[in-house]
CSV table of C-alpha atoms in Angstrom, one decimal:
chain,number,residue,atom,x,y,z
L,582,MET,CA,4.1,13.0,8.0
L,583,LYS,CA,0.6,14.3,8.6
L,584,ILE,CA,-1.9,11.4,9.1
L,585,LEU,CA,-5.7,11.2,9.1
L,586,ILE,CA,-7.2,8.1,10.8
L,587,VAL,CA,-10.5,6.8,9.5
L,588,ASP,CA,-12.4,4.1,11.3
L,589,ASP,CA,-16.0,3.7,12.6
L,590,ASP,CA,-14.8,2.1,15.8
L,591,ALA,CA,-14.0,4.9,18.3
L,592,LEU,CA,-11.8,2.6,20.4
L,593,ILE,CA,-9.6,1.7,17.4
L,594,ARG,CA,-9.4,5.4,16.4
L,595,GLU,CA,-8.3,6.4,19.8
L,596,GLY,CA,-5.8,3.5,20.1
L,597,LEU,CA,-4.2,4.3,16.7
L,598,GLU,CA,-4.1,8.0,17.6
L,599,LEU,CA,-2.2,7.3,20.8
L,600,ILE,CA,0.2,4.9,19.1
L,601,LEU,CA,1.0,7.3,16.1
L,602,LYS,CA,1.3,10.4,18.3
L,603,MET,CA,4.3,8.7,20.1
L,604,GLU,CA,6.3,8.8,16.8
L,605,PRO,CA,8.3,12.0,16.4
L,606,ASP,CA,8.0,11.9,12.6
L,607,PHE,CA,4.1,11.6,12.7
L,608,GLU,CA,1.5,14.2,13.2
L,609,VAL,CA,-2.1,13.0,13.6
L,610,LEU,CA,-4.3,15.7,12.1
L,611,GLY,CA,-7.5,14.1,13.3
L,612,ALA,CA,-9.9,11.1,13.0
L,613,ALA,CA,-13.1,10.4,11.1
L,614,GLY,CA,-15.8,7.8,11.6
L,615,ASN,CA,-16.4,7.2,7.9
L,616,ALA,CA,-15.0,8.1,4.5
L,617,GLN,CA,-17.4,10.9,3.9
L,618,GLU,CA,-16.1,12.7,7.0
L,619,ALA,CA,-12.5,11.9,5.9
L,620,LEU,CA,-13.0,13.7,2.5
L,621,GLU,CA,-14.3,16.8,4.3
L,622,ILE,CA,-11.3,16.8,6.6
L,623,CYS,CA,-8.9,16.2,3.6
L,624,ARG,CA,-10.3,19.3,1.9
L,625,ARG,CA,-9.5,21.4,5.0
L,626,LYS,CA,-6.3,19.9,6.3
L,627,LYS,CA,-4.6,18.2,3.4
L,628,PRO,CA,-3.0,15.2,5.1
L,629,ASP,CA,0.0,13.3,3.6
L,630,LEU,CA,-1.5,9.9,4.3
L,631,VAL,CA,-4.9,8.5,5.2
L,632,LEU,CA,-5.1,5.3,7.3
L,633,MET,CA,-8.5,4.0,6.1
L,634,ASP,CA,-10.8,1.3,7.4
L,635,ILE,CA,-12.9,-0.5,4.8
L,636,ARG,CA,-16.4,-1.4,6.3
L,637,MET,CA,-17.9,1.8,7.6
L,638,PRO,CA,-21.4,3.4,7.5
L,639,VAL,CA,-22.3,6.3,5.2
L,640,MET,CA,-19.3,5.7,2.9
L,641,ASP,CA,-17.0,2.8,3.0
L,642,GLY,CA,-13.2,2.9,2.6
L,643,VAL,CA,-13.0,1.6,-0.9
L,644,LEU,CA,-15.5,4.2,-2.3
L,645,GLY,CA,-13.8,6.8,-0.1
L,646,THR,CA,-10.4,5.9,-1.5
L,647,LYS,CA,-11.8,6.3,-5.1
L,648,HIS,CA,-13.2,9.8,-4.4
L,649,LEU,CA,-10.1,10.8,-2.4
L,650,LYS,CA,-7.7,9.8,-5.2
L,651,ASN,CA,-9.8,11.6,-7.8
L,652,GLN,CA,-9.6,14.8,-5.8
L,653,PHE,CA,-6.2,14.5,-4.1
L,654,GLU,CA,-3.9,12.3,-6.1
L,655,GLU,CA,-1.0,13.2,-3.9
L,656,ILE,CA,-2.5,11.9,-0.7
L,657,LYS,CA,-1.5,8.4,0.0
L,658,VAL,CA,-4.0,5.8,1.3
L,659,VAL,CA,-3.3,2.7,3.4
L,660,MET,CA,-6.2,0.4,4.0
L,661,LEU,CA,-6.2,-1.0,7.6
L,662,THR,CA,-8.8,-3.7,8.1
L,663,THR,CA,-9.7,-7.0,9.6
L,664,PHE,CA,-11.0,-8.4,6.3
L,665,MET,CA,-9.1,-10.6,3.9
L,666,ASP,CA,-11.9,-10.3,1.3
L,667,GLU,CA,-10.5,-10.7,-2.3
L,668,GLU,CA,-13.0,-8.2,-3.8
L,669,TYR,CA,-12.0,-5.6,-1.2
L,670,ILE,CA,-8.3,-6.1,-2.0
L,671,LYS,CA,-8.8,-5.9,-5.7
L,672,GLU,CA,-11.1,-2.8,-5.5
L,673,ALA,CA,-8.9,-1.0,-3.0
L,674,LEU,CA,-5.8,-1.4,-5.2
L,675,LYS,CA,-7.8,-0.5,-8.3
L,676,CYS,CA,-9.0,2.7,-6.6
L,677,GLY,CA,-5.4,3.7,-5.9
L,678,ALA,CA,-4.6,2.6,-2.4
L,679,GLU,CA,-0.8,2.4,-1.8
L,680,GLY,CA,-1.1,-0.2,1.0
L,681,TYR,CA,-3.4,-2.9,2.4
L,682,ILE,CA,-2.6,-4.2,5.9
L,683,LEU,CA,-4.4,-6.0,8.6
L,684,LYS,CA,-5.4,-4.8,12.1
L,685,ASN,CA,-3.9,-7.9,13.8
L,686,GLN,CA,-0.4,-6.7,13.2
L,687,PRO,CA,1.8,-5.4,16.0
L,688,ALA,CA,1.9,-1.6,16.3
L,689,ASP,CA,5.6,-1.5,15.2
L,690,SER,CA,4.7,-3.3,12.0
L,691,ILE,CA,1.9,-0.8,11.2
L,692,ILE,CA,4.3,2.1,11.9
L,693,GLU,CA,6.9,0.7,9.6
L,694,SER,CA,4.4,0.1,6.8
L,695,LEU,CA,3.3,3.8,7.0
L,696,ARG,CA,6.9,5.0,6.8
L,697,ALA,CA,7.4,2.7,3.8
L,698,VAL,CA,4.4,4.1,2.0
L,699,ALA,CA,5.5,7.7,2.7
L,700,LYS,CA,8.8,6.9,0.9
L,701,GLY,CA,6.9,5.8,-2.2
L,702,ASN,CA,6.6,2.0,-1.6
L,703,ILE,CA,3.5,-0.1,-1.9
L,704,VAL,CA,2.8,-2.1,1.2
L,705,LEU,CA,0.9,-5.4,1.1
L,706,GLU,CA,1.0,-7.7,4.2
L,707,ARG,CA,2.2,-11.1,3.3
L,708,GLU,CA,-1.3,-12.7,3.7
L,709,VAL,CA,-2.7,-10.0,1.4
L,710,ALA,CA,0.1,-10.5,-1.2
L,711,THR,CA,-0.6,-14.2,-1.2
L,712,ALA,CA,-4.4,-13.7,-1.7
L,713,LEU,CA,-3.7,-11.2,-4.5
L,714,SER,CA,-1.4,-13.8,-6.1
L,715,SER,CA,-4.0,-16.5,-6.1
L,716,MET,CA,-6.6,-14.0,-7.6
L,717,LEU,CA,-4.4,-12.8,-10.5
L,718,ARG,CA,-2.4,-15.9,-11.3
L,719,GLU,CA,-3.1,-17.1,-14.8
L,720,GLY,CA,-1.5,-18.5,-17.9
L,721,LYS,CA,2.2,-19.3,-18.4
L,722,LYS,CA,5.0,-17.7,-16.4
L,723,THR,CA,6.9,-14.8,-18.1
L,724,THR,CA,10.7,-15.2,-18.0
L,725,PRO,CA,13.3,-12.5,-17.6
L,726,GLU,CA,14.4,-13.2,-21.1
L,727,GLN,CA,10.9,-12.4,-22.4
L,728,LEU,CA,10.9,-9.2,-20.5
L,729,ALA,CA,14.4,-8.2,-21.6
L,730,ILE,CA,15.6,-7.6,-18.1
L,731,SER,CA,18.5,-9.0,-16.1
L,732,PRO,CA,18.3,-11.8,-13.5
L,733,ARG,CA,19.0,-9.2,-10.8
L,734,GLU,CA,16.2,-6.9,-12.1
L,735,PHE,CA,13.9,-9.9,-12.1
L,736,ALA,CA,14.8,-10.7,-8.5
L,737,ILE,CA,13.9,-7.2,-7.5
L,738,LEU,CA,10.6,-7.4,-9.5
L,739,LYS,CA,9.8,-10.6,-7.6
L,740,LEU,CA,10.4,-9.0,-4.2
L,741,VAL,CA,8.3,-5.9,-5.2
L,742,GLY,CA,5.5,-8.4,-6.2
L,743,GLU,CA,5.8,-9.9,-2.8
L,744,GLY,CA,5.2,-6.5,-1.2
L,745,CYS,CA,8.7,-5.9,0.1
L,746,SER,CA,9.9,-2.4,0.8
L,747,ASN,CA,13.2,-1.0,-0.6
L,748,ARG,CA,14.8,-1.6,2.7
L,749,GLU,CA,13.6,-5.3,2.8
L,750,ILE,CA,14.8,-5.8,-0.8
L,751,GLY,CA,18.2,-4.3,0.0
L,752,ARG,CA,18.5,-6.5,3.1
L,753,GLU,CA,17.5,-9.6,1.1
L,754,LEU,CA,19.8,-9.0,-1.8
L,755,LYS,CA,22.6,-7.3,0.3
L,756,ILE,CA,22.5,-4.1,-1.7
L,757,SER,CA,21.8,-0.5,-0.6
L,758,GLU,CA,18.3,1.1,-0.6
L,759,GLY,CA,19.6,3.6,-3.2
L,760,THR,CA,20.7,0.8,-5.5
L,761,VAL,CA,17.2,-0.8,-5.1
L,762,ARG,CA,15.6,2.5,-6.0
L,763,ASN,CA,17.7,2.7,-9.1
L,764,TYR,CA,16.7,-0.8,-10.1
L,765,VAL,CA,13.0,-0.1,-9.5
L,766,THR,CA,13.2,3.1,-11.6
L,767,ALA,CA,14.9,1.1,-14.4
L,768,LEU,CA,12.2,-1.6,-14.2
L,769,LEU,CA,9.4,1.0,-14.5
L,770,GLU,CA,11.0,2.5,-17.6
L,771,LYS,CA,11.7,-0.9,-19.3
L,772,LEU,CA,8.3,-2.4,-18.6
L,773,GLY,CA,6.4,0.9,-19.2
L,774,PHE,CA,4.7,1.1,-15.8
L,775,ARG,CA,3.9,4.2,-13.7
L,776,ASP,CA,4.4,3.0,-10.2
L,777,ARG,CA,5.3,0.1,-7.9
L,778,THR,CA,1.7,-1.0,-7.6
L,779,GLN,CA,1.6,-1.8,-11.3
L,780,LEU,CA,4.9,-3.6,-11.1
L,781,ALA,CA,3.7,-5.7,-8.2
L,782,ILE,CA,0.4,-6.6,-10.0
L,783,PHE,CA,2.3,-7.4,-13.2
L,784,TYR,CA,4.6,-9.8,-11.5
L,785,ILE,CA,1.8,-11.6,-9.6
L,786,LYS,CA,-0.3,-11.9,-12.7
L,787,ASN,CA,2.4,-13.0,-15.1
L,788,CYS,CA,5.5,-14.3,-13.4
L,789,GLU,CA,4.5,-16.4,-10.4
């Protein structure tokens, strides 16, 4: 997986680069100090994933994500930040970010999150998922019967809404990752959504 690191703090950029370069399945293409630089690098090098800070000079990470997704829909974006600001979370996900994680996580957790996103999962750190839940919760809860899905499908929808990866869902429900993928695909078809992000937000808004 080819990764671009975007952060205005040189020490953090260098630290992340050292950590990620130690992983045999990661290739760090470079680093940028703001989202404008990141866009220019993306045009030249076409990374698979951009690890994006939020608060940066020239162009911040949220606006950068919006421009990046408009130009390169296939490039995945994970927001890595110290800020638990609700507006940042909402705007980053609205702009197409596949993940939102915090810098205070252990390196192993960040690495696992990047691998999960590379496999097509959405990654929200627990604190972020909780904040998103409180932002979007409204009205009456929607039941599995109203959605015309099975209790097992509803259980998987719940775990997707909590930001769990396929591996974590499989471990929790004692089923294989392949089975989880099949359930997620079925949920997308039944509920008429395009991706896991929409599933997660639907669950948080309507079912919690």
